[in-house]
Coordinates of C-alpha atoms and ligand atoms in Angstrom, one line a residue:
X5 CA 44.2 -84.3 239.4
X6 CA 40.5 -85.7 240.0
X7 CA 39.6 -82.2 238.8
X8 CA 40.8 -82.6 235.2
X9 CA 38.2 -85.7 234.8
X10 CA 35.6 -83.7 236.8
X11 CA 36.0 -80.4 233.9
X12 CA 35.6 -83.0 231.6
X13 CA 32.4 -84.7 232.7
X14 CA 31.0 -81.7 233.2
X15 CA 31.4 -80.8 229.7
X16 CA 30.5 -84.4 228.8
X17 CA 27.3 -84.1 230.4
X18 CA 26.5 -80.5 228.2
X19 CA 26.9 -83.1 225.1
X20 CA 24.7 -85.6 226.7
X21 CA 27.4 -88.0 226.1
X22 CA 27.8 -91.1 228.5
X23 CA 31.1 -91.5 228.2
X24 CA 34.3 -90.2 226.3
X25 CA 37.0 -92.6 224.4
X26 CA 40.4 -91.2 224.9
X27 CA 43.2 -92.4 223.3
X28 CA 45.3 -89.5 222.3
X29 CA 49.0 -89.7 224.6
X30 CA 49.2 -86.4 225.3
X31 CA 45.1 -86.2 226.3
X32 CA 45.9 -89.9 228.1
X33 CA 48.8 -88.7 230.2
X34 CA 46.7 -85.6 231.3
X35 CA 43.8 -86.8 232.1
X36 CA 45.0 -90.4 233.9
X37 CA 49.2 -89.6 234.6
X38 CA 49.8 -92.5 232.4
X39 CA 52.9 -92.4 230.5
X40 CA 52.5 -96.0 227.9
X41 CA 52.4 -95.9 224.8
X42 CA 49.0 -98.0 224.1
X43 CA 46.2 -97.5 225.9
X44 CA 42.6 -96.8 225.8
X45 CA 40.8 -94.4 228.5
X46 CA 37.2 -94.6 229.3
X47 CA 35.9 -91.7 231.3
X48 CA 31.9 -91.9 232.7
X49 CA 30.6 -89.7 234.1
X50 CA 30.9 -91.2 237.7
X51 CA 34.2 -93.6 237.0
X52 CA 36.7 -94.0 234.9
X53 CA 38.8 -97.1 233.3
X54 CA 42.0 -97.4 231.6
X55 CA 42.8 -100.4 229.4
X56 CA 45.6 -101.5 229.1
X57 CA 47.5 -104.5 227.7
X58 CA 49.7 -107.0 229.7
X59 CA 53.1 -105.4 228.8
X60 CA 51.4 -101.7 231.0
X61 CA 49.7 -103.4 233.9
X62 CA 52.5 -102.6 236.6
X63 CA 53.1 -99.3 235.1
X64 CA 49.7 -98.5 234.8
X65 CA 48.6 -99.4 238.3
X66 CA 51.5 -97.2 239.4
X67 CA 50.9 -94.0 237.3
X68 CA 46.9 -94.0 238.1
X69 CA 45.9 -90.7 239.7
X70 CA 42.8 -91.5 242.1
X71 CA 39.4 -92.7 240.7
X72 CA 40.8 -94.4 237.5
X73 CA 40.6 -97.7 237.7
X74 CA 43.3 -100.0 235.3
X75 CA 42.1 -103.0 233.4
X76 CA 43.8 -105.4 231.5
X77 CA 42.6 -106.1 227.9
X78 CA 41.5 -109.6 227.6
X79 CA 41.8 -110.7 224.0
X80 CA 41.4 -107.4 222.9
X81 CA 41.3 -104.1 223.7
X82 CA 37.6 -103.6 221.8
X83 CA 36.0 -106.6 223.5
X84 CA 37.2 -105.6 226.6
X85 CA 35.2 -102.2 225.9
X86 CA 32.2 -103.5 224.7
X87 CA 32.3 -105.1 227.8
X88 CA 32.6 -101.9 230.0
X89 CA 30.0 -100.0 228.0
X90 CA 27.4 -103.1 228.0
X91 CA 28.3 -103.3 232.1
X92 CA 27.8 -99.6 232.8
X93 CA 25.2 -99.4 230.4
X94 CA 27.2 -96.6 228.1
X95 CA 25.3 -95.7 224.6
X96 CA 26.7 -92.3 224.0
X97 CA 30.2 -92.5 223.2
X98 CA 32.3 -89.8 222.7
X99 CA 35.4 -89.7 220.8
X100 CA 38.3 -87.3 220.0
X101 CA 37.6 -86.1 216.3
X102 CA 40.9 -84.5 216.1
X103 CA 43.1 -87.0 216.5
X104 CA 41.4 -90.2 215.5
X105 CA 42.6 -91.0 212.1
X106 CA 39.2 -92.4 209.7
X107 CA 40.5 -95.6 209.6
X108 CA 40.5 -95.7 213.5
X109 CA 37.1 -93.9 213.7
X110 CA 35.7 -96.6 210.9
X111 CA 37.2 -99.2 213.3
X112 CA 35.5 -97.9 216.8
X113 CA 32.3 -97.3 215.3
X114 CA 32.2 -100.8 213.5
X115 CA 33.6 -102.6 216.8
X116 CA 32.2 -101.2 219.5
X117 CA 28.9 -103.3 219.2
X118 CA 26.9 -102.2 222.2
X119 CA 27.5 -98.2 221.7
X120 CA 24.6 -96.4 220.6
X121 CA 25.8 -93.3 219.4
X122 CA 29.5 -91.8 218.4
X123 CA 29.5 -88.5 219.1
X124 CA 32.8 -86.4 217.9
X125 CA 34.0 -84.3 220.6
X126 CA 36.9 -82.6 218.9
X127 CA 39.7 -80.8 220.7
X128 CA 37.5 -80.8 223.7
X129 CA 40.3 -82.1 226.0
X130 CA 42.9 -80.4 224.1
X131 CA 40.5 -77.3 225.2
X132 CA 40.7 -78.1 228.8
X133 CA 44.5 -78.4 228.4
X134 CA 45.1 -75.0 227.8
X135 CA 44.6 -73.7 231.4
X136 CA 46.8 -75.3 233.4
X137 CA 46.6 -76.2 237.3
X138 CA 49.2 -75.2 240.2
X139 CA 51.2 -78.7 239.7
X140 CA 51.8 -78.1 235.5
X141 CA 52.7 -74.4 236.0
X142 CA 55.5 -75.4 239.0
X143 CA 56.7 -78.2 236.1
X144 CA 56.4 -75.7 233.6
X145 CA 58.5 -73.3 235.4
X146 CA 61.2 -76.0 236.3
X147 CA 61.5 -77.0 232.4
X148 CA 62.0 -73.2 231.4
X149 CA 64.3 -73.0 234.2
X150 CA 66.2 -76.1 232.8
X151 CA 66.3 -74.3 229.4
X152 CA 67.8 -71.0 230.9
X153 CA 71.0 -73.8 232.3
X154 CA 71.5 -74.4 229.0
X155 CA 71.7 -71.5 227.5
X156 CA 74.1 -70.5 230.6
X157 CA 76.1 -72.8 229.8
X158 CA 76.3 -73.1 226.0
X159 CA 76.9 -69.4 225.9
X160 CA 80.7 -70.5 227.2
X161 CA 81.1 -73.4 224.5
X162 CA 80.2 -71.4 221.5
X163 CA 83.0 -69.8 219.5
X164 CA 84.1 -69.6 216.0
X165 CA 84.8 -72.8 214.0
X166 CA 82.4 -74.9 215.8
X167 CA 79.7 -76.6 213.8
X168 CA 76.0 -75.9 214.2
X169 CA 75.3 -79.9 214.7
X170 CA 78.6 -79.9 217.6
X171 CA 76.3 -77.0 219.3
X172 CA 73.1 -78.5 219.1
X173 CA 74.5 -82.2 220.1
X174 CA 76.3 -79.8 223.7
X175 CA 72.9 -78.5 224.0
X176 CA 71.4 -82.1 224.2
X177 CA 73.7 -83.6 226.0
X178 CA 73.6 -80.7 228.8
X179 CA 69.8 -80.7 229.0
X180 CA 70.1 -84.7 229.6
X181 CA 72.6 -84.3 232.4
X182 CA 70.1 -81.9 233.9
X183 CA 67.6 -84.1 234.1
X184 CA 65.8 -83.5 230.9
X185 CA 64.4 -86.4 229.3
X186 CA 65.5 -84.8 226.0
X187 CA 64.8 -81.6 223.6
X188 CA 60.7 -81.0 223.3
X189 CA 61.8 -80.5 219.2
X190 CA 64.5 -80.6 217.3
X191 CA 67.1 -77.9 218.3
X192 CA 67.6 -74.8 216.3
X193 CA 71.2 -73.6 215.7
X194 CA 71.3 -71.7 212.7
X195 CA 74.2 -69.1 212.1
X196 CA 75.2 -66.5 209.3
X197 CA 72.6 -66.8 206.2
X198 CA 71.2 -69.5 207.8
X199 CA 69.7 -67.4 210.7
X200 CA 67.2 -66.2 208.3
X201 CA 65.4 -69.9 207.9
X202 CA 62.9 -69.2 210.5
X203 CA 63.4 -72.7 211.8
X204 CA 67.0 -73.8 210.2
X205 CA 67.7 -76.7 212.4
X206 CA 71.3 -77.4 213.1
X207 CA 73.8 -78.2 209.9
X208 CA 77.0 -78.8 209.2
X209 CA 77.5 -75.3 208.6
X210 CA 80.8 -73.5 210.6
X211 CA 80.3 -70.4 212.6
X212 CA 82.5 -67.4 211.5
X213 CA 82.7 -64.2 212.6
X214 CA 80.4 -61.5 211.7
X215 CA 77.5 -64.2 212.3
X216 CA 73.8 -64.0 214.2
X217 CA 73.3 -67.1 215.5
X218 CA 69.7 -68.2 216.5
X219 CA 69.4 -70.8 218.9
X220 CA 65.5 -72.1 219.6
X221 CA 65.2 -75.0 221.7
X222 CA 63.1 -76.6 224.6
X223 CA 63.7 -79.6 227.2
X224 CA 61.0 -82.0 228.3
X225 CA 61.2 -82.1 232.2
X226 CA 58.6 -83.9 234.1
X227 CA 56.4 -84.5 230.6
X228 CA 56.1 -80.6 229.9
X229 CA 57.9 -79.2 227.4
X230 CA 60.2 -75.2 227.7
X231 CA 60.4 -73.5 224.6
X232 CA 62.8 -70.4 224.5
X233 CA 65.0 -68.8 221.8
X234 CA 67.9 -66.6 222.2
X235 CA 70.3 -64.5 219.4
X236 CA 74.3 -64.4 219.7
X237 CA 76.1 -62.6 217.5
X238 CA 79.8 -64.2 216.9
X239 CA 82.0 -60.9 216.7
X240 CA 81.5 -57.4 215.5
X241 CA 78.2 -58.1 213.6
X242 CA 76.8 -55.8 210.6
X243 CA 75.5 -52.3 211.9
X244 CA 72.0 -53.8 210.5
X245 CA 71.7 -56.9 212.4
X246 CA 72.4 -54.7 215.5
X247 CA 69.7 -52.6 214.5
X248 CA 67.4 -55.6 213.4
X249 CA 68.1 -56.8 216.9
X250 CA 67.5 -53.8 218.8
X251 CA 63.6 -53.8 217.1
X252 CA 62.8 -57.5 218.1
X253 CA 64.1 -56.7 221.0
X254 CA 61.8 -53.7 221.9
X255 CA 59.0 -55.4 220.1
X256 CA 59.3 -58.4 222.2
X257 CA 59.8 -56.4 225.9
X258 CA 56.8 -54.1 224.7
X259 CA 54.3 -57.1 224.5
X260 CA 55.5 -58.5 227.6
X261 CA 54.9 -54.9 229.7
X262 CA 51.6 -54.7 227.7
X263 CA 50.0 -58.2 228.1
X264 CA 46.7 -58.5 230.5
X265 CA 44.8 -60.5 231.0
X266 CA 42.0 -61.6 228.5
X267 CA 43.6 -59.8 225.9
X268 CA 43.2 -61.7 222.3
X269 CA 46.1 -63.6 220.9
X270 CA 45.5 -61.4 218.1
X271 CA 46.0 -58.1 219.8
X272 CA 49.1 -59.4 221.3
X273 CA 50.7 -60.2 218.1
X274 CA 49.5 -56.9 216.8
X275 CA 51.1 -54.7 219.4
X276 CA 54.9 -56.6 218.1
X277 CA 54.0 -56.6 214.6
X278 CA 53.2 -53.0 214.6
X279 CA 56.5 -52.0 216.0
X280 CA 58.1 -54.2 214.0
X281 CA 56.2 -52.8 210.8
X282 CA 56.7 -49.0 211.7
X283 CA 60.5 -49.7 211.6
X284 CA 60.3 -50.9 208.2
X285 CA 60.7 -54.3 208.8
X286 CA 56.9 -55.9 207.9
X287 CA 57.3 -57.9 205.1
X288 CA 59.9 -60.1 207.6
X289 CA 58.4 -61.0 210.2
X290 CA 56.4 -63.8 208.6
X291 CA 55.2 -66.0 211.4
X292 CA 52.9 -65.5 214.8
X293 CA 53.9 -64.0 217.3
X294 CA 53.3 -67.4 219.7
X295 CA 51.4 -70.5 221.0
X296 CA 50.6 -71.9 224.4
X297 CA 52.9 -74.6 225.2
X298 CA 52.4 -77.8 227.9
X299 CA 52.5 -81.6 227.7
X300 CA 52.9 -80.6 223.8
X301 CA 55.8 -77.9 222.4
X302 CA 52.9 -76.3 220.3
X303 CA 49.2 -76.2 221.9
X304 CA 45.9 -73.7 221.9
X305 CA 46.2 -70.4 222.4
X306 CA 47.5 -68.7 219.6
X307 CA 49.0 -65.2 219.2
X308 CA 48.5 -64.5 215.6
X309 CA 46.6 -62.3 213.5
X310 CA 44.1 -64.5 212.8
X311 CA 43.7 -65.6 216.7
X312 CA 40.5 -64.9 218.1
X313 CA 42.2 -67.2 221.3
X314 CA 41.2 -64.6 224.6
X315 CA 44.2 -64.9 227.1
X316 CA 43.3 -66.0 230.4
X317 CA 44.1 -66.9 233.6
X318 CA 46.6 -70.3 233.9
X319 CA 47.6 -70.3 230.0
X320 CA 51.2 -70.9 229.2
X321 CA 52.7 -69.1 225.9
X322 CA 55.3 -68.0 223.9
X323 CA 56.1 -64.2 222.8
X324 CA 58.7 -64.8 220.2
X325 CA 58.6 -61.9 217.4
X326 CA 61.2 -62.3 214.9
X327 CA 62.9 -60.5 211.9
X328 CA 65.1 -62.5 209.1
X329 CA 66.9 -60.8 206.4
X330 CA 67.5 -63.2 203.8
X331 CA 71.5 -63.3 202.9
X332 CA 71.9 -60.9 206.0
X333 CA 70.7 -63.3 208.8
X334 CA 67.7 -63.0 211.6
X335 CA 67.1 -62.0 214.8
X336 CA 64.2 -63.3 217.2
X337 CA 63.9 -63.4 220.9
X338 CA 61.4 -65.7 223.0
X339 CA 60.1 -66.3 226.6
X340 CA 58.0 -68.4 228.0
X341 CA 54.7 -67.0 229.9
X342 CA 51.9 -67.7 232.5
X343 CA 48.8 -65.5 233.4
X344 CA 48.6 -66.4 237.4
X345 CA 45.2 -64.1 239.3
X346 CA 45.4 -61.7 236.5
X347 CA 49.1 -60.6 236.4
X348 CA 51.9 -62.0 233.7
X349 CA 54.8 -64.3 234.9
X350 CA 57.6 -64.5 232.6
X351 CA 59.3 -68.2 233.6
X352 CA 62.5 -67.0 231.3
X353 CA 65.4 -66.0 233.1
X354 CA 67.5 -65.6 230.4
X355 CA 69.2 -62.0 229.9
X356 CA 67.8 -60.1 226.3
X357 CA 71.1 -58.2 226.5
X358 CA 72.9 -58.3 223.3
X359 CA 75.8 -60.7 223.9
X360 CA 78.5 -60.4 221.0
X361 CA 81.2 -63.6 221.2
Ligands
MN403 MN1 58.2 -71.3 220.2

């Protein structure tokens, strides 16, 4: 883990910055393991704090990886950091200009007395985040394969007459008896008409036959989150929803056999979208074609058109190219990916097989 804090100060050091403020809780829980809720993480460039308040110390002390030493704020957590920077003699502070609201950055930069210069650092450690290590790709695999269970086993509840909502609550409750700490967003069950919304999450709508039926979900296991979506169709569907299907379904197989390494996340989602577009079928497929995926359900890279993300050894993503047919219904499939020494993993198990109910 000491390697995460070590890419940083290297980077750190390229911005001549002494030190780097980290507050952020997905950043936080990468960089130091710790899984609170309040917290502020110093990182020098030869050690490392993280403040904490009274109700975190145990916890903190506990969920430390090496070389990160806990402190507890004394009266608050800015005088306790003037105090570390004034010790350690730290001007240079850096600070996460993504996700520091202004008031927050108003409040650091007014408070922090004995720092010299604020220096915004931006998605710097949301940067590192995207390739991940040995230990996040074996939880990242262990999530999707989590995911896959549920889908195994909703495939069996789910007949006609059943709401959306009674799905979605199965799916939930499954995942938790798994060991999931609970869905990484909120699940999407949406049948009939309602298949077309590309992110209709579950109503009181009934299933009935002659339905698609999308179901995108994810399970946070061990912090990292599984994204994966699967379409059922609920009896004999329309002969154009079986067609609709069979193009996602080529478009979405033909990415994965074309995908290597250092590719752009722009010629990715071209390779789908132009399969998708030569069968007529453009106009609806209106969203990428996928985003990395880790501590958080939606990180860098980006398969898009607009991407200029390069795909690289150690990033996790989605390929999930969809069509929706509005009064008709939609179709999109998903896995989960890893580049690992220059060859593509595919952590979803899950069979592409059209599976009518
Ligand atoms: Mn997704």
């Amino acid at each position: 883990m000491n390697s995460r804090l070590a890419r940083l100060r290297e980077k750190l050091n390229e911005r001549h910055v002494d030190a780097a403020i980290i507050a952020g809780r997905p950043n936080t829980l990468y960089l130091s393991g710790f899984t609170g809720s309040t917290s502020f993480l110093l990182v020098g460039l030869d050690r490392a704090w993280l403040i904490v308040d009274f109700r975190y110390t145990i916890q903190a002390r506990e969920q430390v990886f090496e070389g990160i030493e806990v402190v507890e704020q004394q009266e608050s957590f800015f005088k306790t950091l003037n105090a570390l920077l004034l010790e350690n003699k730290l001007k240079h502070i850096g600070f996460e200009g993504n996700s520091l609201t202004v008031s927050e950055y108003e409040q650091m930069t007014k408070k922090l007395t004995h720092g010299k210069s604020f220096v915004n650092l931006g998605s710097m450690v949301d940067q590192l985040r995207q390739i991940k290590d040995a230990d996040e790709i074996e939880r990242i695999s262990q999530a999707v394969l989590l995911g896959d269970k549920v889908f195994d086993h909703i495939v069996k509840f789910i007949k006609p007459g059943l709401k959306e909502t009674e799905i979605s609550a199965e799916m939930e409750y499954i995942m938790r008896k798994l060991g999931a700490k609970g869905p990484s967003f909120e699940t999407i069950v949406a049948a009939g008409h309602r298949s077309a919304m590309c992110h209709g999450t579950a109503s009181d709508n009934i299933l009935k036959q002659g339905d698609a039926l999308v179901l995108d979900f994810g399970v946070i296991y061990r912090n990292y989150c599984s994204d994966m979506t699967r379409t059922l169709l609920i009896g004999e569907p329309d002969p154009e929803l079986k067609k609709i299907y069979g193009i996602v379904r080529k478009a979405q197989e033909t990415v994965l056999e074309s995908l290597v390494e250092r590719m752009s996340g722009y010629e990715a989602d071209k390779i789908a979208r132009d399969i998708i577009t030569k069968a007529g079928y453009g106009d609806a497929f209106g969203h990428s074609l996928g985003h990395g995926v880790g501590l958080e359900i939606h990180e860098d890279p980006r398969l898009s058109t607009k991407s200029e993300d390069i795909l690289q050894n150690g990033m996790v993503f989605t390929v999930e190219p969809g069509i929706y047919v509005e009064g008709l219904g939609g179709v999109r499939i998903e896995d989960m990916v890893v580049f690992v020494d220059g060859k593509l993993r595919n952590f979803t198990t899950s069979t592409k097989d059209m599976i009518i109910l």
